Every structure is written in structure tokens, then in C-alpha cells.
Tab-separated table of C-alpha atoms in Angstrom:
chain	number	residue	atom	x	y	z
A	19	MET	CA	0.000	0.000	0.000
A	20	ALA	CA	1.140	3.515	-0.716
A	21	GLY	CA	0.494	6.413	1.573
A	22	VAL	CA	1.636	8.066	4.733
A	23	LEU	CA	2.919	5.849	7.517
A	24	LEU	CA	0.361	5.760	10.280
A	25	TRP	CA	2.259	6.347	13.485
A	26	VAL	CA	-0.258	8.466	15.380
A	27	ILE	CA	0.542	8.012	19.057
A	28	SER	CA	-1.903	8.995	21.752
A	29	PRO	CA	-0.646	11.039	24.715
A	30	LYS	CA	0.748	8.970	27.544
A	31	GLU	CA	-2.184	9.644	29.816
A	32	ASN	CA	-4.608	8.590	27.086
A	33	ALA	CA	-2.695	5.369	26.491
A	34	THR	CA	-2.872	4.597	30.201
A	35	ALA	CA	-6.598	5.222	30.236
A	36	LEU	CA	-7.111	3.117	27.111
A	37	LEU	CA	-5.181	0.268	28.689
A	38	SER	CA	-7.758	0.100	31.460
A	39	LEU	CA	-10.472	-0.535	28.876
A	40	ILE	CA	-8.966	-3.774	27.522
A	41	PRO	CA	-10.046	-6.962	29.315
A	42	ARG	CA	-6.929	-8.703	30.594
A	43	SER	CA	-8.326	-12.100	29.762
A	44	GLY	CA	-9.009	-11.131	26.182
A	45	GLY	CA	-6.545	-12.165	23.364
A	46	LYS	CA	-5.723	-15.618	24.694
A	47	GLN	CA	-7.733	-18.268	22.896
A	48	LYS	CA	-7.796	-21.946	23.888
A	49	ARG	CA	-7.126	-24.414	21.150
A	50	SER	CA	-9.806	-27.049	20.754
A	51	SER	CA	-8.696	-30.340	22.257
A	52	SER	CA	-10.035	-32.191	19.231
A	53	LEU	CA	-8.246	-30.042	16.656
A	54	CYS	CA	-5.332	-32.381	16.051
A	55	SER	CA	-7.624	-35.281	15.280
A	56	ARG	CA	-9.340	-33.222	12.584
A	57	ILE	CA	-6.200	-32.258	10.696
A	58	LYS	CA	-6.273	-34.492	7.645
A	59	LEU	CA	-2.688	-34.097	6.512
A	60	SER	CA	-0.102	-36.752	5.904
A	61	ALA	CA	2.523	-35.173	8.136
A	62	LYS	CA	1.707	-34.471	11.800
A	63	VAL	CA	2.954	-31.186	13.244
A	64	SER	CA	2.266	-29.377	16.462
A	65	ALA	CA	2.671	-25.769	15.345
A	66	PHE	CA	2.774	-23.682	12.198
A	67	SER	CA	6.362	-22.600	12.840
A	68	SER	CA	7.607	-26.171	12.807
A	69	ALA	CA	5.538	-26.885	9.703
A	70	VAL	CA	7.224	-24.074	7.816
A	71	ALA	CA	10.578	-25.594	8.670
A	72	ASN	CA	9.548	-28.935	7.147
A	73	PRO	CA	10.440	-28.871	3.441
A	74	ALA	CA	8.572	-32.115	2.747
A	75	ARG	CA	5.201	-30.379	2.989
A	76	SER	CA	3.700	-28.010	0.450
A	77	SER	CA	2.896	-24.408	1.331
A	78	GLU	CA	-0.801	-25.175	0.977
A	79	GLU	CA	-0.537	-27.894	3.629
A	80	LYS	CA	1.364	-25.580	5.966
A	81	VAL	CA	-1.249	-22.875	5.658
A	82	TYR	CA	-4.116	-25.335	6.056
A	83	GLU	CA	-3.077	-26.022	9.634
A	84	VAL	CA	-3.533	-22.353	10.498
A	85	VAL	CA	-6.941	-22.444	8.798
A	86	LEU	CA	-7.978	-25.410	10.931
A	87	LYS	CA	-6.779	-23.779	14.125
A	88	GLN	CA	-8.742	-20.594	13.479
A	89	ALA	CA	-11.795	-22.567	12.371
A	90	ALA	CA	-11.670	-24.544	15.627
A	91	LEU	CA	-11.701	-21.341	17.646
A	92	VAL	CA	-14.753	-20.100	15.784
A	93	LYS	CA	-16.611	-23.401	16.121
A	94	GLU	CA	-15.957	-23.297	19.844
A	95	GLN	CA	-17.382	-19.790	19.945
A	96	ARG	CA	-20.440	-20.724	17.868
A	97	LYS	CA	-21.266	-23.500	20.331
A	98	LYS	CA	-21.471	-20.898	23.050
A	99	LYS	CA	-23.828	-18.936	20.753
A	100	ALA	CA	-22.508	-15.603	21.975
A	101	LEU	CA	-19.452	-13.370	22.091
A	102	ASP	CA	-19.859	-12.989	25.831
A	103	LEU	CA	-20.747	-9.371	25.241
A	104	ASP	CA	-22.851	-9.342	28.394
A	105	LYS	CA	-19.739	-9.878	30.480
A	106	ALA	CA	-17.945	-7.181	28.473
A	107	ALA	CA	-20.825	-4.820	29.193
A	108	GLU	CA	-20.556	-5.565	32.916
A	109	ASN	CA	-16.861	-4.765	32.835
A	110	SER	CA	-17.514	-1.505	31.006
A	111	ASP	CA	-19.854	-0.180	33.655
A	112	ALA	CA	-16.953	0.706	35.923
A	113	LEU	CA	-14.938	2.401	33.201
A	114	THR	CA	-14.532	6.149	33.245
A	115	ASP	CA	-12.645	6.672	29.971
A	116	TRP	CA	-14.780	4.632	27.567
A	117	ASP	CA	-14.931	7.640	25.225
A	118	LEU	CA	-11.213	7.219	24.523
A	119	LEU	CA	-11.742	3.732	23.149
A	120	ASN	CA	-14.646	4.963	21.053
A	121	GLU	CA	-12.346	7.663	19.708
A	122	ALA	CA	-9.733	5.026	18.865
A	123	TYR	CA	-12.280	3.087	16.827
A	124	ASP	CA	-13.445	6.277	15.125
A	125	ARG	CA	-9.878	7.048	14.091
A	126	CYS	CA	-9.618	3.558	12.585
A	127	GLY	CA	-12.799	4.253	10.644
A	128	GLU	CA	-11.348	7.503	9.306
A	129	VAL	CA	-8.255	5.687	8.036
A	130	CYS	CA	-10.377	3.009	6.390
A	131	ALA	CA	-12.573	5.663	4.762
A	132	GLU	CA	-9.522	7.453	3.359
A	133	TYR	CA	-7.612	4.488	1.958
A	134	ALA	CA	-10.338	1.901	1.221
A	135	LYS	CA	-13.397	3.951	0.285
A	136	THR	CA	-15.475	1.233	-1.359
A	137	PHE	CA	-14.810	-1.286	1.381
A	138	TYR	CA	-15.554	1.362	4.021
A	139	LEU	CA	-18.979	2.051	2.495
A	140	GLY	CA	-19.743	-1.647	2.667
A	141	THR	CA	-18.778	-1.855	6.332
A	142	LEU	CA	-21.457	0.713	7.154
A	143	LEU	CA	-24.036	-2.026	6.594
A	144	MET	CA	-22.500	-4.136	9.369
A	145	THR	CA	-23.524	-3.910	12.985
A	146	PRO	CA	-21.606	-1.149	14.802
A	147	GLU	CA	-19.568	-3.678	16.786
A	148	ARG	CA	-18.519	-5.668	13.723
A	149	ARG	CA	-17.599	-2.702	11.548
A	150	ARG	CA	-15.496	-1.129	14.292
A	151	ALA	CA	-13.634	-4.396	14.737
A	152	VAL	CA	-13.050	-4.704	10.977
A	153	TRP	CA	-11.707	-1.130	10.915
A	154	ALA	CA	-9.261	-1.963	13.707
A	155	ILE	CA	-7.973	-5.018	11.822
A	156	TYR	CA	-7.676	-3.028	8.588
A	157	VAL	CA	-5.599	-0.310	10.243
A	158	TRP	CA	-3.213	-2.795	11.849
A	159	CYS	CA	-2.702	-4.526	8.497
A	160	ARG	CA	-2.130	-1.219	6.754
A	161	ARG	CA	0.396	-0.059	9.313
A	162	THR	CA	2.203	-3.395	9.044
A	163	ASP	CA	2.308	-3.185	5.255
A	164	GLU	CA	3.567	0.384	5.381
A	165	LEU	CA	6.592	-0.737	7.379
A	166	VAL	CA	8.182	-2.252	4.268
A	167	ASP	CA	6.199	-0.552	1.512
A	168	GLY	CA	5.752	2.984	2.792
A	169	PRO	CA	7.817	6.187	2.706
A	170	ASN	CA	10.004	5.030	5.606
A	171	ALA	CA	10.590	1.541	4.226
A	172	SER	CA	14.292	2.163	3.579
A	173	HIS	CA	14.825	2.609	7.322
A	174	ILE	CA	13.068	-0.586	8.371
A	175	THR	CA	15.272	-3.401	9.661
A	176	PRO	CA	14.516	-6.939	10.873
A	177	ARG	CA	14.909	-5.628	14.408
A	178	ALA	CA	12.160	-3.076	13.762
A	179	LEU	CA	9.836	-5.884	12.709
A	180	ASP	CA	10.792	-7.784	15.866
A	181	ARG	CA	9.722	-4.745	17.898
A	182	TRP	CA	6.468	-4.560	15.945
A	183	GLU	CA	5.803	-8.219	16.747
A	184	LYS	CA	6.492	-7.532	20.418
A	185	ARG	CA	3.868	-4.783	20.268
A	186	LEU	CA	1.463	-7.315	18.808
A	187	ASP	CA	2.126	-9.673	21.721
A	188	ASP	CA	1.560	-6.801	24.141
A	189	LEU	CA	-1.749	-5.713	22.651
A	190	TYR	CA	-2.956	-9.318	22.756
A	191	GLU	CA	-2.115	-9.255	26.476
A	192	GLY	CA	-4.131	-6.060	26.923
A	193	ARG	CA	-1.176	-3.651	26.845
A	194	PRO	CA	-1.763	-1.355	23.832
A	195	TYR	CA	0.892	1.156	22.873
A	196	ASP	CA	-1.312	3.725	21.128
A	197	MET	CA	-4.903	4.382	20.120
A	198	PHE	CA	-4.860	2.085	17.095
A	199	ASP	CA	-3.353	-0.727	19.169
A	200	ALA	CA	-6.060	-0.164	21.763
A	201	ALA	CA	-8.823	-0.643	19.197
A	202	LEU	CA	-7.322	-3.934	18.011
A	203	SER	CA	-6.634	-5.077	21.564
A	204	ASP	CA	-10.285	-4.544	22.404
A	205	THR	CA	-11.322	-6.369	19.217
A	206	VAL	CA	-9.285	-9.512	19.874
A	207	SER	CA	-10.601	-9.600	23.436
A	208	LYS	CA	-14.161	-9.872	22.104
A	209	TYR	CA	-13.786	-12.063	19.016
A	210	PRO	CA	-12.013	-15.438	18.593
A	211	VAL	CA	-9.213	-14.066	16.425
A	212	ASP	CA	-6.046	-16.126	16.784
A	213	ILE	CA	-2.728	-14.274	16.923
A	214	GLN	CA	-1.019	-16.538	14.357
A	215	PRO	CA	-2.323	-14.811	11.193
A	216	PHE	CA	-1.042	-11.480	12.547
A	217	LYS	CA	2.371	-12.971	13.247
A	218	ASP	CA	2.384	-14.563	9.804
A	219	MET	CA	1.725	-11.196	8.170
A	220	ILE	CA	4.783	-9.807	9.952
A	221	GLU	CA	6.721	-12.804	8.623
A	222	GLY	CA	5.642	-11.736	5.144
A	223	MET	CA	7.175	-8.338	5.787
A	224	ARG	CA	10.415	-10.069	6.798
A	225	LEU	CA	10.383	-11.893	3.475
A	226	ASP	CA	10.139	-8.564	1.657
A	227	LEU	CA	13.308	-7.418	3.406
A	228	ARG	CA	15.393	-10.390	2.326
A	229	LYS	CA	13.755	-11.991	-0.708
A	230	SER	CA	13.064	-10.567	-4.172
A	231	ARG	CA	12.616	-13.770	-6.208
A	232	TYR	CA	10.387	-16.830	-5.874
A	233	ASN	CA	11.526	-20.026	-7.557
A	234	THR	CA	8.166	-21.802	-7.693
A	235	PHE	CA	4.493	-21.038	-7.234
A	236	ASP	CA	4.612	-23.035	-4.007
A	237	GLU	CA	7.023	-20.435	-2.620
A	238	LEU	CA	4.914	-17.598	-3.980
A	239	TYR	CA	1.746	-19.111	-2.514
A	240	LEU	CA	3.236	-19.012	0.983
A	241	TYR	CA	4.258	-15.386	0.488
A	242	CYS	CA	0.744	-14.508	-0.725
A	243	TYR	CA	-0.696	-16.189	2.352
A	244	TYR	CA	1.615	-14.245	4.636
A	245	VAL	CA	0.828	-10.807	3.229
A	246	ALA	CA	-2.813	-11.191	2.140
A	247	GLY	CA	-4.360	-14.576	2.901
A	248	THR	CA	-3.911	-13.830	6.590
A	249	VAL	CA	-6.387	-10.944	6.314
A	250	GLY	CA	-9.217	-13.340	5.571
A	251	LEU	CA	-8.388	-15.479	8.595
A	252	MET	CA	-8.345	-12.362	10.770
A	253	SER	CA	-11.647	-11.037	9.442
A	254	VAL	CA	-14.018	-14.011	9.288
A	255	PRO	CA	-14.385	-14.317	13.101
A	256	VAL	CA	-15.525	-10.690	13.153
A	257	MET	CA	-17.718	-10.775	10.055
A	258	GLY	CA	-19.334	-13.963	11.249
A	259	ILE	CA	-20.796	-16.992	9.494
A	260	ALA	CA	-24.531	-16.949	8.798
A	261	PRO	CA	-26.448	-19.023	11.377
A	262	GLU	CA	-28.371	-20.711	8.557
A	263	SER	CA	-25.212	-21.672	6.654
A	264	LYS	CA	-24.776	-25.377	6.000
A	265	ALA	CA	-21.142	-24.968	4.939
A	266	THR	CA	-18.379	-26.234	7.180
A	267	THR	CA	-16.388	-23.648	9.089
A	268	GLU	CA	-13.205	-24.869	7.411
A	269	SER	CA	-14.668	-24.332	3.927
A	270	VAL	CA	-15.591	-20.741	4.756
A	271	TYR	CA	-12.064	-20.095	5.986
A	272	ASN	CA	-10.590	-21.725	2.891
A	273	ALA	CA	-12.690	-19.361	0.772
A	274	ALA	CA	-11.488	-16.367	2.789
A	275	LEU	CA	-7.918	-17.551	2.329
A	276	ALA	CA	-8.513	-17.961	-1.412
A	277	LEU	CA	-9.762	-14.376	-1.678
A	278	GLY	CA	-6.598	-13.085	-0.042
A	279	ILE	CA	-4.437	-15.178	-2.372
A	280	ALA	CA	-6.443	-13.992	-5.403
A	281	ASN	CA	-6.117	-10.344	-4.389
A	282	GLN	CA	-2.365	-10.624	-3.884
A	283	LEU	CA	-1.829	-12.458	-7.176
A	284	THR	CA	-3.802	-9.652	-8.833
A	285	ASN	CA	-1.579	-7.064	-7.131
A	286	ILE	CA	1.493	-8.883	-8.407
A	287	LEU	CA	0.228	-9.063	-11.993
A	288	ARG	CA	-0.848	-5.417	-11.948
A	289	ASP	CA	2.462	-4.174	-10.521
A	290	VAL	CA	5.011	-6.156	-12.572
A	291	GLY	CA	6.638	-3.029	-14.026
A	292	GLU	CA	6.592	-1.101	-10.758
A	293	ASP	CA	8.123	-4.013	-8.842
A	294	ALA	CA	10.758	-4.564	-11.540
A	295	ARG	CA	11.910	-0.951	-11.168
A	296	ARG	CA	12.531	-1.772	-7.504
A	297	GLY	CA	14.485	-4.892	-8.442
A	298	ARG	CA	11.691	-7.251	-7.423
A	299	ILE	CA	10.057	-10.016	-9.457
A	300	TYR	CA	7.094	-11.732	-7.790
A	301	LEU	CA	6.588	-14.287	-10.568
A	302	PRO	CA	7.537	-17.981	-10.333
A	303	GLN	CA	11.002	-18.334	-11.844
A	304	ASP	CA	10.394	-21.869	-13.081
A	305	GLU	CA	7.229	-20.833	-14.914
A	306	LEU	CA	9.013	-17.898	-16.507
A	307	ALA	CA	11.718	-20.255	-17.741
A	308	ARG	CA	9.186	-22.695	-19.189
A	309	ALA	CA	7.618	-19.785	-21.074
A	310	GLY	CA	11.017	-18.887	-22.518
A	311	LEU	CA	11.275	-15.736	-20.406
A	312	SER	CA	13.855	-14.435	-17.954
A	313	ASP	CA	14.404	-11.593	-15.514
A	314	GLU	CA	16.034	-9.632	-18.324
A	315	ASP	CA	12.826	-9.804	-20.354
A	316	ILE	CA	10.888	-8.299	-17.457
A	317	PHE	CA	13.443	-5.557	-16.869
A	318	ARG	CA	13.352	-4.819	-20.617
A	319	GLY	CA	9.589	-4.419	-20.360
A	320	GLN	CA	8.523	-5.417	-23.849
A	321	VAL	CA	5.168	-7.074	-24.494
A	322	THR	CA	5.829	-10.090	-26.709
A	323	ASP	CA	3.787	-13.109	-27.704
A	324	LYS	CA	5.666	-15.132	-25.085
A	325	TRP	CA	4.742	-12.587	-22.448
A	326	ARG	CA	1.078	-12.546	-23.485
A	327	SER	CA	0.904	-16.329	-23.308
A	328	PHE	CA	2.585	-16.335	-19.907
A	329	MET	CA	0.239	-13.655	-18.565
A	330	LYS	CA	-2.846	-15.514	-19.795
A	331	ASP	CA	-1.854	-18.490	-17.649
A	332	GLN	CA	-1.154	-16.277	-14.611
A	333	ILE	CA	-4.502	-14.506	-14.941
A	334	LYS	CA	-6.294	-17.829	-15.339
A	335	ARG	CA	-4.833	-19.034	-12.038
A	336	ALA	CA	-5.799	-15.837	-10.220
A	337	ARG	CA	-9.362	-16.209	-11.474
A	338	MET	CA	-9.456	-19.769	-10.176
A	339	PHE	CA	-8.730	-18.442	-6.694
A	340	PHE	CA	-11.483	-15.831	-7.093
A	341	ASP	CA	-13.864	-18.633	-8.107
A	342	GLU	CA	-12.928	-20.547	-4.966
A	343	ALA	CA	-13.441	-17.423	-2.854
A	344	GLU	CA	-16.956	-16.878	-4.183
A	345	LYS	CA	-18.064	-20.172	-2.652
A	346	GLY	CA	-17.583	-18.784	0.845
A	347	VAL	CA	-18.750	-15.178	0.609
A	348	SER	CA	-22.435	-16.136	0.595
A	349	GLU	CA	-21.910	-18.109	3.805
A	350	LEU	CA	-20.953	-14.997	5.766
A	351	ASN	CA	-23.281	-13.143	8.086
A	352	ALA	CA	-25.825	-11.253	5.943
A	353	ALA	CA	-24.632	-7.807	7.052
A	354	SER	CA	-21.020	-8.656	6.202
A	355	ARG	CA	-21.444	-9.929	2.645
A	356	TRP	CA	-21.691	-6.679	0.707
A	357	PRO	CA	-18.211	-5.241	1.407
A	358	VAL	CA	-16.619	-8.616	0.674
A	359	TRP	CA	-18.550	-9.060	-2.574
A	360	ALA	CA	-17.674	-5.484	-3.583
A	361	SER	CA	-13.989	-6.069	-2.897
A	362	LEU	CA	-14.016	-9.362	-4.812
A	363	LEU	CA	-15.792	-7.996	-7.885
A	364	LEU	CA	-13.683	-4.835	-8.064
A	365	TYR	CA	-10.376	-6.643	-7.692
A	366	ARG	CA	-11.398	-9.239	-10.239
A	367	GLN	CA	-11.952	-6.440	-12.760
A	368	ILE	CA	-8.288	-5.465	-12.472
A	369	LEU	CA	-7.498	-8.696	-14.312
A	370	ASP	CA	-9.882	-7.593	-17.053
A	371	ALA	CA	-8.048	-4.266	-17.218
A	372	ILE	CA	-4.695	-6.028	-17.681
A	373	GLU	CA	-6.160	-7.879	-20.641
A	374	ALA	CA	-7.611	-4.639	-22.004
A	375	ASN	CA	-4.095	-3.143	-21.858
A	376	ASP	CA	-2.880	-6.004	-24.083
A	377	TYR	CA	-0.987	-7.450	-21.098
A	378	ASN	CA	1.242	-4.380	-20.847
A	379	ASN	CA	1.758	-4.286	-17.106
A	380	PHE	CA	5.237	-2.832	-17.580
A	381	THR	CA	4.300	0.767	-18.362
A	382	LYS	CA	0.499	0.788	-18.013
A	383	ARG	CA	-1.213	0.426	-14.660
A	384	ALA	CA	-4.440	-1.546	-14.804
A	385	TYR	CA	-7.195	0.072	-12.792
A	386	VAL	CA	-10.971	0.093	-12.497
A	387	GLY	CA	-12.539	3.448	-13.290
A	388	LYS	CA	-15.020	5.164	-11.009
A	389	ALA	CA	-17.942	4.424	-13.307
A	390	LYS	CA	-17.236	0.686	-13.211
A	391	LYS	CA	-16.708	0.830	-9.472
A	392	PHE	CA	-20.085	2.417	-8.875
A	393	ALA	CA	-21.720	0.009	-11.312
A	394	SER	CA	-20.285	-2.903	-9.331
A	395	LEU	CA	-21.810	-1.823	-6.031
A	396	PRO	CA	-25.445	-2.724	-6.816
A	397	VAL	CA	-24.260	-6.009	-8.336
A	398	ALA	CA	-22.363	-6.791	-5.129
A	399	TYR	CA	-25.376	-5.789	-3.059
A	400	GLY	CA	-27.620	-8.052	-5.126
A	401	ARG	CA	-25.336	-11.012	-4.598
A	402	ALA	CA	-25.184	-10.248	-0.880
A	403	LEU	CA	-28.963	-10.513	-0.702
A	404	LEU	CA	-29.071	-13.964	-2.281
A	405	GLY	CA	-28.151	-15.615	0.985
A	406	THR	CA	-26.310	-18.806	1.718
A	407	SER	CA	-26.009	-21.786	-0.593
A	408	LYS	CA	-28.462	-24.601	-0.059
């Protein structure tokens, strides 16, 4: 993401007051005791970190374990049939600085409105509690992305990302550093959002500091999960699954993951020229070689028949992930579907724009014009009204 780095720190006294608003028991989620028995993978692992270190397993298998863990948390919550908001309300009665937390959420909403206008409009259809939580997650993801892709990216070191991860641990323990942290800390205390997707996104930022090539799509898939697929896993617990949905929790999470992967693949295909000027190539090296292409061809930036053929295959794969994502959007809570459908339809049109530019993503930036954006909104709203699959 481009834009100004969001480092707005609240005054010390405000941070102290905000800290008192976060339930201490909040961010820690218990893993379901039956989770391990439900993991249908050939290799048995106890944690995602150890899975990543095991080269015998594909990236998709590694990510699937995180999906299952988050799905288990949500299923546990759905059995309770509540977010325990009554207890949260009891705790809030004794608070004297609740307005500060409301202000923190409002600031998150302002950031979302400025940098993700269409998505922000969709969130206004959600319940107040859900949209505020989604804003808080969005802002944390944006700030994390800006660490390595913003105006101060040249000053970011691995140690800085370690400090950012420590802040994440602190806010999950109810110790926010600033207003934006406070909003997320409150969110994860109310919803069953596991910390692992957040940590994995930070790991994606670490990859950007040390890696500029990906040998295979398996490697690229893991990167796409880190920087974008994680967002879906963070958001579904907040957006909620429709009570009438017959889909499995795991399938809804797989669809959310697929949407993140599809969006990131679309970003990569749109930004080939821009990334190349920064010395980065986010395209599978082995697939480039099979197409008779090399890094030099990308740096040269000429649209050839080989390039067109290669891009057609890349776009086809991205659309397959969008197709997979569509299966889960209709299973979301009714009030949460519209912004997700709008995001999906708009991002999918970027692929159409690349084709319309004759696959010239070296010097032409594919984008969706305002007219098409507005035309997509009623379509997204119509799909949101269709309800869950039968």
C-alpha cells in the first residue's frame, strides 16, 4: 500500500486510560482439544512454525493447519452462541474513559474511509460492533504493510519488525501502545481471532526485506498467504458466518484464504513493471523459464507473444482463486457480505483491465474506473442478498 505511515501516538495519559479498557483475559484463545484429530494431513505437526521448517510439505498444507486452528476457535465460539458481550458490558460499567476507546475506533474508521473507500462504504451495513472491529484489523494490516512498503521503508530493519511483533504480543495481552493498538486489543478480546495470522503477516514483511525472487508457485503461494491470505483469517471471526449456513467452518475459511491469495496475485500481476523498477520479481522463476522468459525480459519491459501467453496463464490461475473465494462469501453473516462481494468484484476487474491493456503491465497500470466501481456496487449488493447456498 502507498500512503503516509500511520504512526499516530496517543498522549501517555490517554494510552494509560485506554489500557484500562482492555479486558486482561481477552486475546488468549484456547485451542480445541479435538483439533489435532481433525487435521487431515499426511505429516503431523504441532505448530505452524515447525511446519514451515519442514520442506517435505507443500505451502498449501502448511497454511491449512492455520486455517484449521482458526476454524476450531470459531466453532468453539459458535457452540457458546454468543461473544460474551454481556460480560464485556458488565466490565464496562466501571470504566470512566470509555470515550477514549470509542475515539480510537473512530480514528480507525477515518483511516479506512480514506484508503479503502469502497470497502468502508460496505462496512457501514454491518452492525456497529462488527464494523469497528473490521476497521481496527484493517488499520493494523495497513500499518504493518507500510513498514516495508511505505515512505520510511528504507529505514526498516529486521529488528524493527521484531519490535512490531512484540507490540502485537503486548496488545494481545491487553497492553496497547497507542490508540490504534487499543482498538485492536479490544477487538481480539471480544472475538475469537487467533494471533497466528497477525504474526504470519509480519513474517511476510520479513520476506520482503530479504527476498526478491520466488523459484516456484509453491514459494509464492506461501508469500501470498503471509501478506494477504492472513487478512481473511483475521476477518471471518468478526464478520461472522450466517447461522443458517450449511457450509463447514473450514470451507468458509478456505474461501477467505482464497480471496486473499487472489487479491495478492492480482496485485502482483498489476504491478510487474513497478516491482521490476525496484528490483523485485514476484513471478515464479520456473514458470518464466518454461515460457522462454527471464528476468532480463521483465526488466526490458517489452510485451511479446511469449509474455502474453505467460500472462494468460497467470490470470487464469488468479481467477481460479477468485472462483474458490466466491463459494464462501455467501456463507458470511448477511450484514457482512456486501463489502466482501464489492472487494471481490472490483479486484477481479483489475485482471480484465490487464487484458484490455494487451498485457502491458510494464508501463500501463491496470485500474478500475469510477464508473465501473459504482456500477459494481449494486451487483455486489444483489449477490449479498441472495443468501447462503443450499
